[in-house]
PDB file of C-alpha atoms in Angstrom:
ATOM      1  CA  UNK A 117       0.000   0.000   0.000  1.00 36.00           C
ATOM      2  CA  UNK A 118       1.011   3.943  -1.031  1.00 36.00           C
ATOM      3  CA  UNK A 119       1.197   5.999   1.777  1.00 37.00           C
ATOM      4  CA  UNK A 120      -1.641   8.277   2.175  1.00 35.00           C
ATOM      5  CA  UNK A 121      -1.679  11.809   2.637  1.00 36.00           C
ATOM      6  CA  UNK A 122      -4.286  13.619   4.624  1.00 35.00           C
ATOM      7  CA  UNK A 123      -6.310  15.952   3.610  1.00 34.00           C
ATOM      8  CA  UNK A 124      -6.156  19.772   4.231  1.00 35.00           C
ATOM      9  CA  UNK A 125      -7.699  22.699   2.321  1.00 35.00           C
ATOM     10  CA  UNK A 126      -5.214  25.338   0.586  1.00 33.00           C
ATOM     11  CA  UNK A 127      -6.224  28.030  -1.046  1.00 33.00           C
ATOM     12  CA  UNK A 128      -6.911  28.581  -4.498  1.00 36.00           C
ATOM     13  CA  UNK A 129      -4.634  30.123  -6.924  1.00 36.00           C
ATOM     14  CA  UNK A 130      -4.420  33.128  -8.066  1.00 34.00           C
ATOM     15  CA  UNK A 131      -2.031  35.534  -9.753  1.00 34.00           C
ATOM     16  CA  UNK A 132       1.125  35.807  -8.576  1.00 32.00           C
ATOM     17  CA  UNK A 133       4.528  36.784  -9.298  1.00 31.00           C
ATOM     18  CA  UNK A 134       7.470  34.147  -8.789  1.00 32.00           C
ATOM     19  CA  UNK A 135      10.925  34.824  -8.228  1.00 30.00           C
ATOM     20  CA  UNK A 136      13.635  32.669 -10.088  1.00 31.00           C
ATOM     21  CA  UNK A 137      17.684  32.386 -10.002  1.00 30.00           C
ATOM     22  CA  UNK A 138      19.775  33.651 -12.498  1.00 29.00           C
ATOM     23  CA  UNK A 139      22.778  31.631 -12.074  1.00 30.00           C
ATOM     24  CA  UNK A 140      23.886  28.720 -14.516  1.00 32.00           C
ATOM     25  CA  UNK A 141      21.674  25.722 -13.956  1.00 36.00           C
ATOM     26  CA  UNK A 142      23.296  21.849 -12.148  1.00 35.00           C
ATOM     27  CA  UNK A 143      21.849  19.148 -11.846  1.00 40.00           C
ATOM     28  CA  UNK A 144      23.232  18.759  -8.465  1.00 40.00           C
ATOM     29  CA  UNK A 145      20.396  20.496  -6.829  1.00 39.00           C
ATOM     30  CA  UNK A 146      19.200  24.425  -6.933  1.00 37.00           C
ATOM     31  CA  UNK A 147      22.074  26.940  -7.098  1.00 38.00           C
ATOM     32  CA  UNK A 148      22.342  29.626  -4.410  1.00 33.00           C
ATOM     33  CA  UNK A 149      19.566  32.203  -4.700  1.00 33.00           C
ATOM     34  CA  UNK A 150      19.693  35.354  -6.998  1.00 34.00           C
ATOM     35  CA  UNK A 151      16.476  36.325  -7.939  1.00 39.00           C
ATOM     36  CA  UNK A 152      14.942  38.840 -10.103  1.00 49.00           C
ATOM     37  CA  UNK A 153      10.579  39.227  -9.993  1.00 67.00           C
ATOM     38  CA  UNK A 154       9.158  37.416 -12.911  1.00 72.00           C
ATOM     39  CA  UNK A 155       5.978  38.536 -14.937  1.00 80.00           C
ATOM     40  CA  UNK A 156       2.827  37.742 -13.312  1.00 83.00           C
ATOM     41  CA  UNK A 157       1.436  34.511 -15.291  1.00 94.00           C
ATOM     42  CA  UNK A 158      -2.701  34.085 -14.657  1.00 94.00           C
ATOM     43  CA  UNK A 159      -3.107  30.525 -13.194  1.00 95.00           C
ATOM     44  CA  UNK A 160      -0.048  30.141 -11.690  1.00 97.00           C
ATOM     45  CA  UNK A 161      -0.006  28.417  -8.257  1.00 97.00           C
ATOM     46  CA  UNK A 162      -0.316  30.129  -4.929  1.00 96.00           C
ATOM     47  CA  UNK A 163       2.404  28.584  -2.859  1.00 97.00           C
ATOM     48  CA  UNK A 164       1.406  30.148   1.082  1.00 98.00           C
ATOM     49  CA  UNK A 165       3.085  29.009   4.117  1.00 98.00           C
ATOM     50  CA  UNK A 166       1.431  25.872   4.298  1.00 98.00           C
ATOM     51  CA  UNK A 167       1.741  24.550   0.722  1.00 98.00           C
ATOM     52  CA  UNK A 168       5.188  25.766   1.145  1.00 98.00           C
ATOM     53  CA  UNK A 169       6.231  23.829   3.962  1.00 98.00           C
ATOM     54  CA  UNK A 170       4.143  20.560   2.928  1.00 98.00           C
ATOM     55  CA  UNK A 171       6.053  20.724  -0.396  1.00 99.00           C
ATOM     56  CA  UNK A 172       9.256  20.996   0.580  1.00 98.00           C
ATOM     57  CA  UNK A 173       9.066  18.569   2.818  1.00 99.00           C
ATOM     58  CA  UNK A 174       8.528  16.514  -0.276  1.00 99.00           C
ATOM     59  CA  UNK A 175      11.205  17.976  -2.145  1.00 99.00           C
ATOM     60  CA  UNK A 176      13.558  17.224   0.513  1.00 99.00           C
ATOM     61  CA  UNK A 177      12.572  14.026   1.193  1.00 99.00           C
ATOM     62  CA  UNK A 178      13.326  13.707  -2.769  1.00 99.00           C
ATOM     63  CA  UNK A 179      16.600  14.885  -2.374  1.00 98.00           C
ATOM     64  CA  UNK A 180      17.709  12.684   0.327  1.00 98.00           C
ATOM     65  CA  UNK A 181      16.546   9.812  -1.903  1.00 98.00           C
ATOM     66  CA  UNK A 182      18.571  10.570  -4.901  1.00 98.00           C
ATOM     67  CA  UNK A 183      15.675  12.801  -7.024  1.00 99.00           C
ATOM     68  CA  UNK A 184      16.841  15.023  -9.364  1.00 98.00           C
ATOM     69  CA  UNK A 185      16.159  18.840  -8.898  1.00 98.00           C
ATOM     70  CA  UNK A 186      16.157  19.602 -12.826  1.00 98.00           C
ATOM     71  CA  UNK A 187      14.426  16.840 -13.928  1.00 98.00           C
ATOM     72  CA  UNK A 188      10.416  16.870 -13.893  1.00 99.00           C
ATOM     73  CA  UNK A 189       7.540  14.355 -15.387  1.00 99.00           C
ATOM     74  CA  UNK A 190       4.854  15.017 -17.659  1.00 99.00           C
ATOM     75  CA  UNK A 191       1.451  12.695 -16.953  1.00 99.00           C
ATOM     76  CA  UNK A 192      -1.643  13.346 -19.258  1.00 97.00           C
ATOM     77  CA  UNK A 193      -3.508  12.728 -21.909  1.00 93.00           C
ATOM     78  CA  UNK A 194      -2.980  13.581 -25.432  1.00 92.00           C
ATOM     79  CA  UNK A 195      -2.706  17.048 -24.571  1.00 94.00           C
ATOM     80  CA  UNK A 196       0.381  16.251 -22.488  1.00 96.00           C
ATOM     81  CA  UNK A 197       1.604  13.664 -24.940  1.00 95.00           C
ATOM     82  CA  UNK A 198       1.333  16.270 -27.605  1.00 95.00           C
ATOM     83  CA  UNK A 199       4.324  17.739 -29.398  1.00 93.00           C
ATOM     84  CA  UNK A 200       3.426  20.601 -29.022  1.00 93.00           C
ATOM     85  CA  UNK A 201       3.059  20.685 -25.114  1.00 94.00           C
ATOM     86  CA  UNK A 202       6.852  22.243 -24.079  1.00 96.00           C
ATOM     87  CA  UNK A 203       8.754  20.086 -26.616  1.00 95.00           C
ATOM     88  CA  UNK A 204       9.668  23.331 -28.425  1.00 95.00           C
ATOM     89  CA  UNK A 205      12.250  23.812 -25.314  1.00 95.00           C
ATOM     90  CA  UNK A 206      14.031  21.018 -25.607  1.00 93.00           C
ATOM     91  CA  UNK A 207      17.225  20.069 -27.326  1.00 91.00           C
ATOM     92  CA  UNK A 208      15.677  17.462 -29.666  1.00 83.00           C
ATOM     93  CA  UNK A 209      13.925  20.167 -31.660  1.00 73.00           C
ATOM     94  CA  UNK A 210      17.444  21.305 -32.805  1.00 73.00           C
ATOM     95  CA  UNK A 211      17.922  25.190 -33.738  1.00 73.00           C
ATOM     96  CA  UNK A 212      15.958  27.179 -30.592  1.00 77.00           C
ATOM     97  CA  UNK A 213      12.379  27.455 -31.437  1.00 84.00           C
ATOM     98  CA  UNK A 214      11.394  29.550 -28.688  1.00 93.00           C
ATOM     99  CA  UNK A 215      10.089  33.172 -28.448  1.00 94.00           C
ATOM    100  CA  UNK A 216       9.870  34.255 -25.291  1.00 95.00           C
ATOM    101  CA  UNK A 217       8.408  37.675 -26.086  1.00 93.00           C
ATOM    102  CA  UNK A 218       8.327  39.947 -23.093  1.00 94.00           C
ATOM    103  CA  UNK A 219       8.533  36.607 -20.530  1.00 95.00           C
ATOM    104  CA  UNK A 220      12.393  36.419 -20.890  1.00 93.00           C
ATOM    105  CA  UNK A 221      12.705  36.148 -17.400  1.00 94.00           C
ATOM    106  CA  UNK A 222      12.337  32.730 -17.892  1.00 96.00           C
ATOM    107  CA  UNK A 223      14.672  31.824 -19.753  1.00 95.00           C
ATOM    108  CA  UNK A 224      16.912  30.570 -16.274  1.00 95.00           C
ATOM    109  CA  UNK A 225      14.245  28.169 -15.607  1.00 96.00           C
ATOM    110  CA  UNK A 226      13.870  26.998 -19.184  1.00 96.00           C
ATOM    111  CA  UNK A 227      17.803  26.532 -19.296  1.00 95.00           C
ATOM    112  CA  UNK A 228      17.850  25.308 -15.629  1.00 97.00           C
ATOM    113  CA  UNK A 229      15.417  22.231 -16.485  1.00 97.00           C
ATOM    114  CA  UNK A 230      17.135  21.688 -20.146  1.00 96.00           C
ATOM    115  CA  UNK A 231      20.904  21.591 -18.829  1.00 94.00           C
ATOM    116  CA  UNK A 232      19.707  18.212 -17.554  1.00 95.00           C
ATOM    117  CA  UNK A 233      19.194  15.165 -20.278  1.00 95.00           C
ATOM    118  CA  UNK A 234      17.226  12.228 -19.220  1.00 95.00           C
ATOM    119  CA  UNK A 235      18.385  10.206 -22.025  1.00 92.00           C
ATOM    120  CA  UNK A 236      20.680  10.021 -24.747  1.00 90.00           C
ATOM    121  CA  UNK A 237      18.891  13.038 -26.193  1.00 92.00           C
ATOM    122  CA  UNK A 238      16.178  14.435 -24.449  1.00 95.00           C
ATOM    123  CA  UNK A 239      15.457  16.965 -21.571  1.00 96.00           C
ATOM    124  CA  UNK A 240      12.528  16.689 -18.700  1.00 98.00           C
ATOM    125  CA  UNK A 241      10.872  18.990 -22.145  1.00 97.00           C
ATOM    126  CA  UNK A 242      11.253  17.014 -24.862  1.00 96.00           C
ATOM    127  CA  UNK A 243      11.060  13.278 -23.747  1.00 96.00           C
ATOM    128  CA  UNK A 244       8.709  11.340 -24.825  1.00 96.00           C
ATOM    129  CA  UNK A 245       6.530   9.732 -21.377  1.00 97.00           C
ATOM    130  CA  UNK A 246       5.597   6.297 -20.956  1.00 97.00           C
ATOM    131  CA  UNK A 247       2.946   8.022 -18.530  1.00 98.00           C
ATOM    132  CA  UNK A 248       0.943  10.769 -21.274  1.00 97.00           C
ATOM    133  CA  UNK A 249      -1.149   8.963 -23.546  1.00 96.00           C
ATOM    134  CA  UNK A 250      -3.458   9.790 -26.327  1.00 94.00           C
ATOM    135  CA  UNK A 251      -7.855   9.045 -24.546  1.00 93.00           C
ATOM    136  CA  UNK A 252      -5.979   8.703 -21.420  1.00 96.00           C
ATOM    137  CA  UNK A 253      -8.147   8.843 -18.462  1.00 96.00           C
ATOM    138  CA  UNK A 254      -6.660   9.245 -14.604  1.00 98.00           C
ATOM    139  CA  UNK A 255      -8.402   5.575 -14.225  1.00 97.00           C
ATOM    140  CA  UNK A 256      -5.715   4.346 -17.578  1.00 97.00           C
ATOM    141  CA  UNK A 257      -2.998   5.613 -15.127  1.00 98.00           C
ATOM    142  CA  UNK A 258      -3.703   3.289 -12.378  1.00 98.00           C
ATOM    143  CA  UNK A 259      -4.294   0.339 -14.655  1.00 98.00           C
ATOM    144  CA  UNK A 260      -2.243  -2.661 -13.717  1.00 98.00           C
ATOM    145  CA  UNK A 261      -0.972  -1.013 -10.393  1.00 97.00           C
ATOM    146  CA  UNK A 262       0.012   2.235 -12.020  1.00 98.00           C
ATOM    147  CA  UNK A 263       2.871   0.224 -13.585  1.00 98.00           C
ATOM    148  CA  UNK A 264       3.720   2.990 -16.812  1.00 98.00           C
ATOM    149  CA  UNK A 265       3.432   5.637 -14.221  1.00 98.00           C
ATOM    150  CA  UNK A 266       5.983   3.842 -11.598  1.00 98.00           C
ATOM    151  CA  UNK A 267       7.957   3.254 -14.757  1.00 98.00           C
ATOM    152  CA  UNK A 268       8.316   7.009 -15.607  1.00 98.00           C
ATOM    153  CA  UNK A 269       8.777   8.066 -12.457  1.00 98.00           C
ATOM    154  CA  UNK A 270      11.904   5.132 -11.776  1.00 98.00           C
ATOM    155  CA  UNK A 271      13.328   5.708 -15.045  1.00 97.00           C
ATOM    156  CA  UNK A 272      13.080   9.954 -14.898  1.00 98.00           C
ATOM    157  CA  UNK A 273      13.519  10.490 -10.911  1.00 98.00           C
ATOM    158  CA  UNK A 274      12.116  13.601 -11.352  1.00 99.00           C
ATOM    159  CA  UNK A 275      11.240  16.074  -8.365  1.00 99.00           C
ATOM    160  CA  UNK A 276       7.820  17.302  -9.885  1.00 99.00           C
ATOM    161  CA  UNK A 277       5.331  15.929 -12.209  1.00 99.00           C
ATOM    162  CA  UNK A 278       2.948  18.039 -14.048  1.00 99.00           C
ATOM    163  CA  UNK A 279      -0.145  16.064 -14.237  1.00 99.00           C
ATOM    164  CA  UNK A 280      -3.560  17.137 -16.090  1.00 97.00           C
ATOM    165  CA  UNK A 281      -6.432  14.674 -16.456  1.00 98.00           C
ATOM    166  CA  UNK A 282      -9.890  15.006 -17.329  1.00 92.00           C
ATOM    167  CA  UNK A 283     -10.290  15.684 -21.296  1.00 91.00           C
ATOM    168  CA  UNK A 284     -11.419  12.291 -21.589  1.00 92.00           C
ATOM    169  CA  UNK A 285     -12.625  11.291 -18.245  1.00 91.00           C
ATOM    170  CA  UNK A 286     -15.691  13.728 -18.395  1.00 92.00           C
ATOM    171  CA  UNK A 287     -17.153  11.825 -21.299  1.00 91.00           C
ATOM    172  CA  UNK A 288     -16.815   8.252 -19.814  1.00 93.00           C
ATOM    173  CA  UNK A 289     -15.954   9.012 -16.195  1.00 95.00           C
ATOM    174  CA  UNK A 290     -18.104   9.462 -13.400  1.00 97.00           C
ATOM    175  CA  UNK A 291     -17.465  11.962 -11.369  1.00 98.00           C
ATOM    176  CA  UNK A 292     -16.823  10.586  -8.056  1.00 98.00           C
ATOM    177  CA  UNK A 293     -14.877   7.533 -10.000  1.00 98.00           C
ATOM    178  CA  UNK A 294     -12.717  10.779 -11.472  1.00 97.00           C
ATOM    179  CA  UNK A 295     -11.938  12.220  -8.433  1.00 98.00           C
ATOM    180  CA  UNK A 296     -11.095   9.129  -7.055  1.00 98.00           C
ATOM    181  CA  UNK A 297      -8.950   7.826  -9.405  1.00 98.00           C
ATOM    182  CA  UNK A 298      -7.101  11.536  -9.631  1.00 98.00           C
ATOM    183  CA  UNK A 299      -6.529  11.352  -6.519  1.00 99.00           C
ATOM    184  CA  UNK A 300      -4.994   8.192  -6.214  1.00 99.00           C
ATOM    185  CA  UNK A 301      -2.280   9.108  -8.611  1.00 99.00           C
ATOM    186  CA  UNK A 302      -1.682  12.220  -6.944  1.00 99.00           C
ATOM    187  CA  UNK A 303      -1.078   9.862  -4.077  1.00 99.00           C
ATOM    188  CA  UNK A 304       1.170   7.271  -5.706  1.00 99.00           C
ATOM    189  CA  UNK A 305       3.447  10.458  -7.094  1.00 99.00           C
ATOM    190  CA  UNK A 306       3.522  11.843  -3.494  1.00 99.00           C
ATOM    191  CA  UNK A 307       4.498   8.315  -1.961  1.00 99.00           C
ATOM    192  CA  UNK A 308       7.426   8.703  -4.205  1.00 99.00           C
ATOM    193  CA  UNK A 309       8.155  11.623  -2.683  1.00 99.00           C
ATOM    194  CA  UNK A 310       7.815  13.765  -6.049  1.00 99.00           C
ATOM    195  CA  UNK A 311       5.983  17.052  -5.734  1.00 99.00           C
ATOM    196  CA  UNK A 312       2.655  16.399  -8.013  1.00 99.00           C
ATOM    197  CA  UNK A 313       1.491  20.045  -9.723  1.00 99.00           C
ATOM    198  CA  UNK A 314      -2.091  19.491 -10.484  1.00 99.00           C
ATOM    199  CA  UNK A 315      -3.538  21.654 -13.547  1.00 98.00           C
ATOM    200  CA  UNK A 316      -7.277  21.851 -14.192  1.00 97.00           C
ATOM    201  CA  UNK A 317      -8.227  21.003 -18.065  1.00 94.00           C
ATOM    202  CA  UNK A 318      -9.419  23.093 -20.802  1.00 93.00           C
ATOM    203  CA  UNK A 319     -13.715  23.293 -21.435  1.00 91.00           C
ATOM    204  CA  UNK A 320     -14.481  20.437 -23.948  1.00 88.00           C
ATOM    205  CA  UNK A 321     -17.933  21.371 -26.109  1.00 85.00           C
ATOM    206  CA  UNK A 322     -17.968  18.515 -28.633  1.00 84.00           C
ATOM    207  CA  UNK A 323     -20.920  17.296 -26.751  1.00 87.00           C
ATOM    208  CA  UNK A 324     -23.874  18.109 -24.804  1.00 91.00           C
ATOM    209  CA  UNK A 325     -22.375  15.818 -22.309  1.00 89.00           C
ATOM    210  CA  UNK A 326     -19.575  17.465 -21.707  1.00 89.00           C
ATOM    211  CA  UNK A 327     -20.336  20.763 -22.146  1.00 87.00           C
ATOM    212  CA  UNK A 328     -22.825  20.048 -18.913  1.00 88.00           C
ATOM    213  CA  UNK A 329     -20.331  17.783 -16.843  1.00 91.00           C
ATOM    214  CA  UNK A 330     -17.050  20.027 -17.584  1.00 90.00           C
ATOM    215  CA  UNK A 331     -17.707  22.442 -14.999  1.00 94.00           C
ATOM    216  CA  UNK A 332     -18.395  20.052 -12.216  1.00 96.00           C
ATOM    217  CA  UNK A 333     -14.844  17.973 -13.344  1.00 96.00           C
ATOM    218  CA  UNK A 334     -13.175  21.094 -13.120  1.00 96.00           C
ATOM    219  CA  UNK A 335     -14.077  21.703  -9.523  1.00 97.00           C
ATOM    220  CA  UNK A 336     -12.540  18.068  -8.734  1.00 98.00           C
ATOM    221  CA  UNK A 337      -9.349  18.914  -9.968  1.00 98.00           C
ATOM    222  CA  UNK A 338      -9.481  21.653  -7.450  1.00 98.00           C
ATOM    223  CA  UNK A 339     -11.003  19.556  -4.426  1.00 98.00           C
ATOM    224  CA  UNK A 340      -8.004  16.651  -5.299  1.00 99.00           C
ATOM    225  CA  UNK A 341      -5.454  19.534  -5.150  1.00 98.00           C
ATOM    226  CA  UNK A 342      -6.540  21.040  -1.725  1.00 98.00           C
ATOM    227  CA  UNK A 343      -7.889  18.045  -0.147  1.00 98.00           C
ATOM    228  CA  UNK A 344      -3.934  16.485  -1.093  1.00 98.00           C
ATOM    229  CA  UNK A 345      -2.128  19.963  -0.227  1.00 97.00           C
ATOM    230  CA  UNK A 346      -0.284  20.199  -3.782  1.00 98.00           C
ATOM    231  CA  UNK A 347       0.116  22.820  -6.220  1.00 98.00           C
ATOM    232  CA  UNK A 348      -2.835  23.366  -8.468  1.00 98.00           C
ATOM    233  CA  UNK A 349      -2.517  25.142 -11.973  1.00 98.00           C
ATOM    234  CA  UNK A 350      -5.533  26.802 -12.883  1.00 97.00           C
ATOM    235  CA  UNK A 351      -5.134  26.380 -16.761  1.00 96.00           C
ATOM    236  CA  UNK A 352      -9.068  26.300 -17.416  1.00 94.00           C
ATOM    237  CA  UNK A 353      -9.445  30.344 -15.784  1.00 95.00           C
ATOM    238  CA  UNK A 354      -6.310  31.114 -17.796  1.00 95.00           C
ATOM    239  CA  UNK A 355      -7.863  29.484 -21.261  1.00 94.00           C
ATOM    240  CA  UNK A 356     -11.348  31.561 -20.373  1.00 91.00           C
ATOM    241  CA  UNK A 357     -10.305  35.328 -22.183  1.00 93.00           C
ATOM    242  CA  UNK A 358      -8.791  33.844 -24.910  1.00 92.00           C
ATOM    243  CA  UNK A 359     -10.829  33.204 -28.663  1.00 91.00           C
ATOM    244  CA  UNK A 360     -13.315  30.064 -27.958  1.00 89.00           C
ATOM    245  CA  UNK A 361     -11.528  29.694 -24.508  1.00 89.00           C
ATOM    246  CA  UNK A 362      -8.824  28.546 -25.707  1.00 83.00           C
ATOM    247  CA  UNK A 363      -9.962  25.241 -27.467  1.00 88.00           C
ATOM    248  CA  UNK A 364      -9.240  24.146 -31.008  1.00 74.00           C
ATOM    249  CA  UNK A 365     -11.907  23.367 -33.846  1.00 81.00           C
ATOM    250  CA  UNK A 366     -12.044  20.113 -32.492  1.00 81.00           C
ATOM    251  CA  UNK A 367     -13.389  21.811 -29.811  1.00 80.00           C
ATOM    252  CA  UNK A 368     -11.576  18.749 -27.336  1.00 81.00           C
ATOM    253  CA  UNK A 369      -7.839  20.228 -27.610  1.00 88.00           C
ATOM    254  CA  UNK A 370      -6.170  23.601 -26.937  1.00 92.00           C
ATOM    255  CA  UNK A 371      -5.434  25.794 -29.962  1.00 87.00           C
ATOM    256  CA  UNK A 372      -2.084  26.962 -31.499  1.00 93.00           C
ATOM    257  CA  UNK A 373      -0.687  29.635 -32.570  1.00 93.00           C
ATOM    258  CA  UNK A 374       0.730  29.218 -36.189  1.00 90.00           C
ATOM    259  CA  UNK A 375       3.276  32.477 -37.993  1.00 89.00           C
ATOM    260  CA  UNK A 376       1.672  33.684 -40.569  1.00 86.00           C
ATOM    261  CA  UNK A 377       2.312  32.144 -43.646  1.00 83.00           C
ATOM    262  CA  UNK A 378       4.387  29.618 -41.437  1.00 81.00           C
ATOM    263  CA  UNK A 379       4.538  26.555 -39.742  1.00 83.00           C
ATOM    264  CA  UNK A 380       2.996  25.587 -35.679  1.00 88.00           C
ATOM    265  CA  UNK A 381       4.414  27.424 -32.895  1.00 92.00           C
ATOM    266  CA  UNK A 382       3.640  26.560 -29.170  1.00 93.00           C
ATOM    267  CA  UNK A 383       6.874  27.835 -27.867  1.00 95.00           C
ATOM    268  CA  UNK A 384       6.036  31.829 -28.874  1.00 95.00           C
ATOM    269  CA  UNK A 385       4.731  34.095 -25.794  1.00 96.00           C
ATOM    270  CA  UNK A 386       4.418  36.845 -28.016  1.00 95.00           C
ATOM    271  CA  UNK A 387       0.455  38.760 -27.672  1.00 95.00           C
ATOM    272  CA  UNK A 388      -0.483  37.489 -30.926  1.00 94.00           C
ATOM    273  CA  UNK A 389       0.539  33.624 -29.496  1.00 94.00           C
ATOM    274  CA  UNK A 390      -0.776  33.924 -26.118  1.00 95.00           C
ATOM    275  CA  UNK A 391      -4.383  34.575 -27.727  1.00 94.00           C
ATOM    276  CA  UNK A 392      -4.159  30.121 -28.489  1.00 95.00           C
ATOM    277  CA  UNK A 393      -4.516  27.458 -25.722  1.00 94.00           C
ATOM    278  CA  UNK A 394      -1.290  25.302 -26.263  1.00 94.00           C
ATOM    279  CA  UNK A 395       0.896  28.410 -26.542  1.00 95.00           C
ATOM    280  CA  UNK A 396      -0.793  29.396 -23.234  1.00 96.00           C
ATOM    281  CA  UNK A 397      -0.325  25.974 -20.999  1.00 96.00           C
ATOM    282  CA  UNK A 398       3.451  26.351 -22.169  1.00 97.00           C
ATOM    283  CA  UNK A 399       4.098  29.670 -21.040  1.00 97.00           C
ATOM    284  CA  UNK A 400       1.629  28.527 -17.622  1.00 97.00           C
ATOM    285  CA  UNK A 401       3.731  25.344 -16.800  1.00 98.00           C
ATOM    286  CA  UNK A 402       7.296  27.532 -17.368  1.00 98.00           C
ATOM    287  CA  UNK A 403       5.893  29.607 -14.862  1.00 97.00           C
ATOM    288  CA  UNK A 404       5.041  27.426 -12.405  1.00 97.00           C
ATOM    289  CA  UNK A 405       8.016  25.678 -12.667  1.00 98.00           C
ATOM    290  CA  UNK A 406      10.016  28.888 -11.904  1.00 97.00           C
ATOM    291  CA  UNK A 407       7.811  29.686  -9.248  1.00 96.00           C
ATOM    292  CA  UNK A 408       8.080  26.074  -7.482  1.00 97.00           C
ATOM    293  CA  UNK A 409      12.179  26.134  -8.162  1.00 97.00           C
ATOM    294  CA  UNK A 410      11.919  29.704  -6.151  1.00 96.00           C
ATOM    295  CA  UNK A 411       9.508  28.838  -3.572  1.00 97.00           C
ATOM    296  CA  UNK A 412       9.987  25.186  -2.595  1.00 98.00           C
ATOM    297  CA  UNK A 413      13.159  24.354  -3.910  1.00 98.00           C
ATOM    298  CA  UNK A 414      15.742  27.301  -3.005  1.00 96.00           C
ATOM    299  CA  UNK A 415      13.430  28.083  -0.046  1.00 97.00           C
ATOM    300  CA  UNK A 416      11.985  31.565  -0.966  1.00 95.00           C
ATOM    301  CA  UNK A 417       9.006  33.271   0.458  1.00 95.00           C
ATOM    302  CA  UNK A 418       6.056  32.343   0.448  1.00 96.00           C
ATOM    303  CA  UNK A 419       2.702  33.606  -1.070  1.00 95.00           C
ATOM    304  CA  UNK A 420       0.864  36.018   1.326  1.00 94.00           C
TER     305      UNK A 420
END
């Protein structure tokens, strides 16, 4: 059996602005502290006191067992399996395809997390996950004892994992199955004492079904992430101002921006990008990542 952790409410998140070092990034563990205030990033999570300490007691825990600082996990569906979800950053994709528009700041934490390969080569980015599949639901995860998920986690020893479930499980799911089964790999991630950063998922209005059950699986993402005192991305209120919220024709996946006249680009932050839903999650999860290196990791202060 996984250790369980109890349950204890944390506040929502909300805007905030994370701080970040500047230094050259090791994979020996965070560098000392120099850090500059980033942009503020809507969605982003709000680390207080509490979350703070809970999570780096994780973190530590981590350490001790051999974890690796720059190294982080990526469990989903197809919108996490996607290539165009943060692959763009890593050093597969050759020549940098990357604009960072006026969120240079993060450029440390994007070169702090791709200074570390996790095979021959791939970064934490750009690796493909045994544990992000295409229809995946959070019950898929746990199938035969959560074995691809173990897997990734053994082969990567990551200190985070950006999870985001949902997409699929409001069409088959039901909802107290969902948050079940969400929670449980929250759990299993936790009991391997890697700090799980839980996202909420985009609206899905292919269906009458799930345009009436989206709402309700949105608020379990957010009951799982307080009730298991982690980090909680709030990608749906991010996707909301954007054209159609965010979502592609499909009207299932998150749209992309695409240069005119050009080719796909997830990895540009520029105002024209930042108006699609993958360029959006991108520039979300860089952000949180900076914010949980700061906060957790190198021990900064908290959120009020």
């Amino acid at each position: 059996m996984e250790d369980v952790v109890e349950a204890e409410d944390v506040v929502a998140p909300v805007d905030v602005v994370a701080l970040v070092d500047v230094v050259a990034p090791r994979d020996a563990g965070p560098p000392p502290v120099d850090v500059v205030a980033l942009p503020r990033v809507t969605g982003v999570p709000r680390i207080d006191a509490t979350l703070k300490a809970a999570m780096r007691a994780v973190y530590l825990r981590g350490q001790a067992a051999g974890l690796r600082a720059a190294v982080f996990a990526k469990i989903g569906d197809s919108i996490t399996e996607s290539q165009s979800f943060l692959t763009d950053f890593g050093p597969s994709s050759g020549t940098p395809s990357w604009n960072l528009g006026s969120y240079n700041a993060f450029e440390p934490t994007r070169a702090y997390f791709d200074a570390t390969l996790v095979d021959a080569v791939h970064s934490s980015f750009d690796r493909p996950s045994l544990a992000a599949m295409t229809g995946w639901t959070a019950g898929h995860c746990l199938e035969d004892g959560a074995a691809l998920l173990r897997q990734e986690l053994t082969a990567l020893r990551p200190a985070v994992a950006v999870v985001m479930f949902g997409s699929a499980d409001v069409e088959v799911t039901e909802l107290a199955t969902y948050r079940a089964n969400l929670t449980r790999v929250v759990q299993i991630i936790l009991a391997a004492n890697v700090i799980p950063v839980l996202s909420t998922i985009p609206d899905r209005t292919d269906s009458p079904t799930t345009v009436a059950l989206g709402p309700s699986f949105v608020a379990a993402v957010r009951e799982v992430a307080a009730a298991q005192r982690i980090p909680l991305v709030d990608y749906w209120a991010a996707l909301q101002p954007l054209p159609g919220r965010g979502v592609s024709e499909d009207r299932v996946h998150p749209s992309l921006y695409r240069l005119p006249g050009g080719g796909p680009e997830a990895a540009y932050f520029t105002p024209a990008a930042l108006a699609y839903g993958y360029n959006v999650r991108n520039l979300l999860t860089l952000a949180t990542l900076a914010h949980v290196r700061a906060v957790v990791f190198n021990d900064g202060p908290a959120d009020p």
